[in-house]
Amino acid sequence: PGSRPLLGVCGSETTGFVRVEAASGSGDTFSLRPGEQVQLKLQASLAG
């Protein structure tokens, strides 16, 4: 959403964005600086 925080995006603007609130892994921490990019591989399933 440009330079705006993802929390400021709503409505039809949210199409095409994924928000990751929690992740599991090896226990190492990982941070991104403004402008840095990372590639995430996500797996999802529907519960129910």
mmCIF file of N, CA and C in Angstrom:
data_model
loop_
_atom_site.group_PDB
_atom_site.id
_atom_site.type_symbol
_atom_site.label_atom_id
_atom_site.label_comp_id
_atom_site.label_asym_id
_atom_site.label_seq_id
_atom_site.Cartn_x
_atom_site.Cartn_y
_atom_site.Cartn_z
ATOM 1 N N PRO A 1 0.816 -1.218 0.000
ATOM 2 C CA PRO A 1 0.000 0.000 0.000
ATOM 3 C C PRO A 1 0.846 1.263 0.000
ATOM 4 N N GLY A 2 1.896 1.282 -0.782
ATOM 5 C CA GLY A 2 2.755 2.469 -0.796
ATOM 6 C C GLY A 2 3.558 2.547 0.476
ATOM 7 N N SER A 3 3.655 3.743 1.029
ATOM 8 C CA SER A 3 4.436 3.916 2.257
ATOM 9 C C SER A 3 3.572 3.821 3.509
ATOM 10 N N ARG A 4 2.266 3.575 3.334
ATOM 11 C CA ARG A 4 1.370 3.484 4.495
ATOM 12 C C ARG A 4 1.515 2.141 5.203
ATOM 13 N N PRO A 5 1.327 2.116 6.518
ATOM 14 C CA PRO A 5 1.336 0.839 7.228
ATOM 15 C C PRO A 5 0.177 -0.029 6.752
ATOM 16 N N LEU A 6 0.354 -1.329 6.776
ATOM 17 C CA LEU A 6 -0.686 -2.241 6.323
ATOM 18 C C LEU A 6 -1.965 -2.093 7.136
ATOM 19 N N LEU A 7 -1.850 -1.709 8.405
ATOM 20 C CA LEU A 7 -3.046 -1.523 9.231
ATOM 21 C C LEU A 7 -3.925 -0.387 8.721
ATOM 22 N N GLY A 8 -3.369 0.530 7.925
ATOM 23 C CA GLY A 8 -4.142 1.640 7.395
ATOM 24 C C GLY A 8 -4.857 1.322 6.097
ATOM 25 N N VAL A 9 -4.738 0.092 5.614
ATOM 26 C CA VAL A 9 -5.360 -0.319 4.356
ATOM 27 C C VAL A 9 -6.678 -1.008 4.667
ATOM 28 N N CYS A 10 -7.729 -0.661 3.920
ATOM 29 C CA CYS A 10 -9.024 -1.291 4.161
ATOM 30 C C CYS A 10 -9.808 -1.405 2.859
ATOM 31 N N GLY A 11 -10.919 -2.115 2.935
ATOM 32 C CA GLY A 11 -11.808 -2.240 1.785
ATOM 33 C C GLY A 11 -11.163 -2.953 0.617
ATOM 34 N N SER A 12 -11.448 -2.469 -0.582
ATOM 35 C CA SER A 12 -10.961 -3.122 -1.799
ATOM 36 C C SER A 12 -9.449 -3.032 -1.945
ATOM 37 N N GLU A 13 -8.802 -2.131 -1.197
ATOM 38 C CA GLU A 13 -7.336 -2.026 -1.251
ATOM 39 C C GLU A 13 -6.649 -3.284 -0.727
ATOM 40 N N THR A 14 -7.337 -4.061 0.092
ATOM 41 C CA THR A 14 -6.712 -5.228 0.720
ATOM 42 C C THR A 14 -6.505 -6.379 -0.257
ATOM 43 N N THR A 15 -7.145 -6.344 -1.412
ATOM 44 C CA THR A 15 -6.994 -7.411 -2.394
ATOM 45 C C THR A 15 -5.539 -7.505 -2.837
ATOM 46 N N GLY A 16 -4.978 -8.678 -2.753
ATOM 47 C CA GLY A 16 -3.607 -8.885 -3.206
ATOM 48 C C GLY A 16 -2.558 -8.768 -2.120
ATOM 49 N N PHE A 17 -2.964 -8.478 -0.880
ATOM 50 C CA PHE A 17 -2.012 -8.383 0.219
ATOM 51 C C PHE A 17 -2.235 -9.523 1.195
ATOM 52 N N VAL A 18 -1.157 -10.006 1.764
ATOM 53 C CA VAL A 18 -1.219 -11.027 2.799
ATOM 54 C C VAL A 18 -0.553 -10.464 4.036
ATOM 55 N N ARG A 19 -1.197 -10.626 5.169
ATOM 56 C CA ARG A 19 -0.622 -10.163 6.428
ATOM 57 C C ARG A 19 -0.255 -11.384 7.261
ATOM 58 N N VAL A 20 0.980 -11.445 7.694
ATOM 59 C CA VAL A 20 1.451 -12.557 8.511
ATOM 60 C C VAL A 20 1.563 -12.067 9.940
ATOM 61 N N GLU A 21 0.756 -12.645 10.833
ATOM 62 C CA GLU A 21 0.759 -12.229 12.235
ATOM 63 C C GLU A 21 1.659 -13.124 13.080
ATOM 64 N N ALA A 22 1.798 -14.362 12.688
ATOM 65 C CA ALA A 22 2.614 -15.283 13.474
ATOM 66 C C ALA A 22 3.302 -16.256 12.532
ATOM 67 N N ALA A 23 4.453 -16.685 12.929
ATOM 68 C CA ALA A 23 5.202 -17.645 12.118
ATOM 69 C C ALA A 23 5.970 -18.568 13.043
ATOM 70 N N SER A 24 6.253 -19.741 12.575
ATOM 71 C CA SER A 24 7.077 -20.655 13.354
ATOM 72 C C SER A 24 8.306 -21.004 12.538
ATOM 73 N N GLY A 25 9.330 -21.402 13.228
ATOM 74 C CA GLY A 25 10.562 -21.735 12.521
ATOM 75 C C GLY A 25 11.592 -22.255 13.482
ATOM 76 N N SER A 26 12.825 -21.929 13.209
ATOM 77 C CA SER A 26 13.929 -22.468 13.992
ATOM 78 C C SER A 26 14.137 -21.741 15.315
ATOM 79 N N GLY A 27 13.390 -20.683 15.550
ATOM 80 C CA GLY A 27 13.575 -19.927 16.779
ATOM 81 C C GLY A 27 14.430 -18.696 16.595
ATOM 82 N N ASP A 28 15.105 -18.588 15.461
ATOM 83 C CA ASP A 28 15.898 -17.394 15.175
ATOM 84 C C ASP A 28 14.966 -16.236 14.857
ATOM 85 N N THR A 29 15.348 -15.050 15.255
ATOM 86 C CA THR A 29 14.538 -13.879 14.931
ATOM 87 C C THR A 29 14.993 -13.295 13.612
ATOM 88 N N PHE A 30 14.082 -12.631 12.950
ATOM 89 C CA PHE A 30 14.378 -12.040 11.651
ATOM 90 C C PHE A 30 13.631 -10.728 11.546
ATOM 91 N N SER A 31 14.330 -9.679 11.197
ATOM 92 C CA SER A 31 13.718 -8.360 11.055
ATOM 93 C C SER A 31 14.070 -7.779 9.700
ATOM 94 N N LEU A 32 13.156 -6.986 9.166
ATOM 95 C CA LEU A 32 13.398 -6.268 7.918
ATOM 96 C C LEU A 32 13.495 -4.787 8.211
ATOM 97 N N ARG A 33 14.433 -4.147 7.574
ATOM 98 C CA ARG A 33 14.529 -2.694 7.661
ATOM 99 C C ARG A 33 13.613 -2.093 6.611
ATOM 100 N N PRO A 34 13.184 -0.846 6.789
ATOM 101 C CA PRO A 34 12.346 -0.203 5.768
ATOM 102 C C PRO A 34 13.014 -0.280 4.397
ATOM 103 N N GLY A 35 12.263 -0.735 3.416
ATOM 104 C CA GLY A 35 12.777 -0.848 2.059
ATOM 105 C C GLY A 35 13.339 -2.217 1.715
ATOM 106 N N GLU A 36 13.662 -3.031 2.734
ATOM 107 C CA GLU A 36 14.159 -4.377 2.465
ATOM 108 C C GLU A 36 13.000 -5.273 2.036
ATOM 109 N N GLN A 37 13.310 -6.284 1.260
ATOM 110 C CA GLN A 37 12.293 -7.207 0.780
ATOM 111 C C GLN A 37 12.684 -8.629 1.130
ATOM 112 N N VAL A 38 11.678 -9.477 1.237
ATOM 113 C CA VAL A 38 11.895 -10.889 1.512
ATOM 114 C C VAL A 38 10.842 -11.677 0.736
ATOM 115 N N GLN A 39 11.164 -12.901 0.396
ATOM 116 C CA GLN A 39 10.205 -13.765 -0.276
ATOM 117 C C GLN A 39 9.691 -14.771 0.739
ATOM 118 N N LEU A 40 8.375 -14.813 0.916
ATOM 119 C CA LEU A 40 7.753 -15.751 1.842
ATOM 120 C C LEU A 40 7.085 -16.868 1.063
ATOM 121 N N LYS A 41 7.168 -18.072 1.594
ATOM 122 C CA LYS A 41 6.426 -19.198 1.043
ATOM 123 C C LYS A 41 5.413 -19.600 2.101
ATOM 124 N N LEU A 42 4.147 -19.458 1.784
ATOM 125 C CA LEU A 42 3.077 -19.718 2.739
ATOM 126 C C LEU A 42 2.263 -20.926 2.306
ATOM 127 N N GLN A 43 1.769 -21.663 3.294
ATOM 128 C CA GLN A 43 0.867 -22.770 3.029
ATOM 129 C C GLN A 43 -0.373 -22.530 3.871
ATOM 130 N N ALA A 44 -1.531 -22.640 3.261
ATOM 131 C CA ALA A 44 -2.775 -22.386 3.980
ATOM 132 C C ALA A 44 -3.783 -23.475 3.659
ATOM 133 N N SER A 45 -4.708 -23.685 4.582
ATOM 134 C CA SER A 45 -5.798 -24.626 4.343
ATOM 135 C C SER A 45 -7.045 -24.102 5.032
ATOM 136 N N LEU A 46 -8.188 -24.536 4.549
ATOM 137 C CA LEU A 46 -9.457 -24.125 5.140
ATOM 138 C C LEU A 46 -9.830 -25.093 6.249
ATOM 139 N N ALA A 47 -10.219 -24.552 7.390
ATOM 140 C CA ALA A 47 -10.655 -25.381 8.506
ATOM 141 C C ALA A 47 -12.174 -25.518 8.448
ATOM 142 N N GLY A 48 -12.662 -26.646 8.871
ATOM 143 C CA GLY A 48 -14.105 -26.772 8.919
ATOM 144 C C GLY A 48 -14.640 -27.994 8.426
#
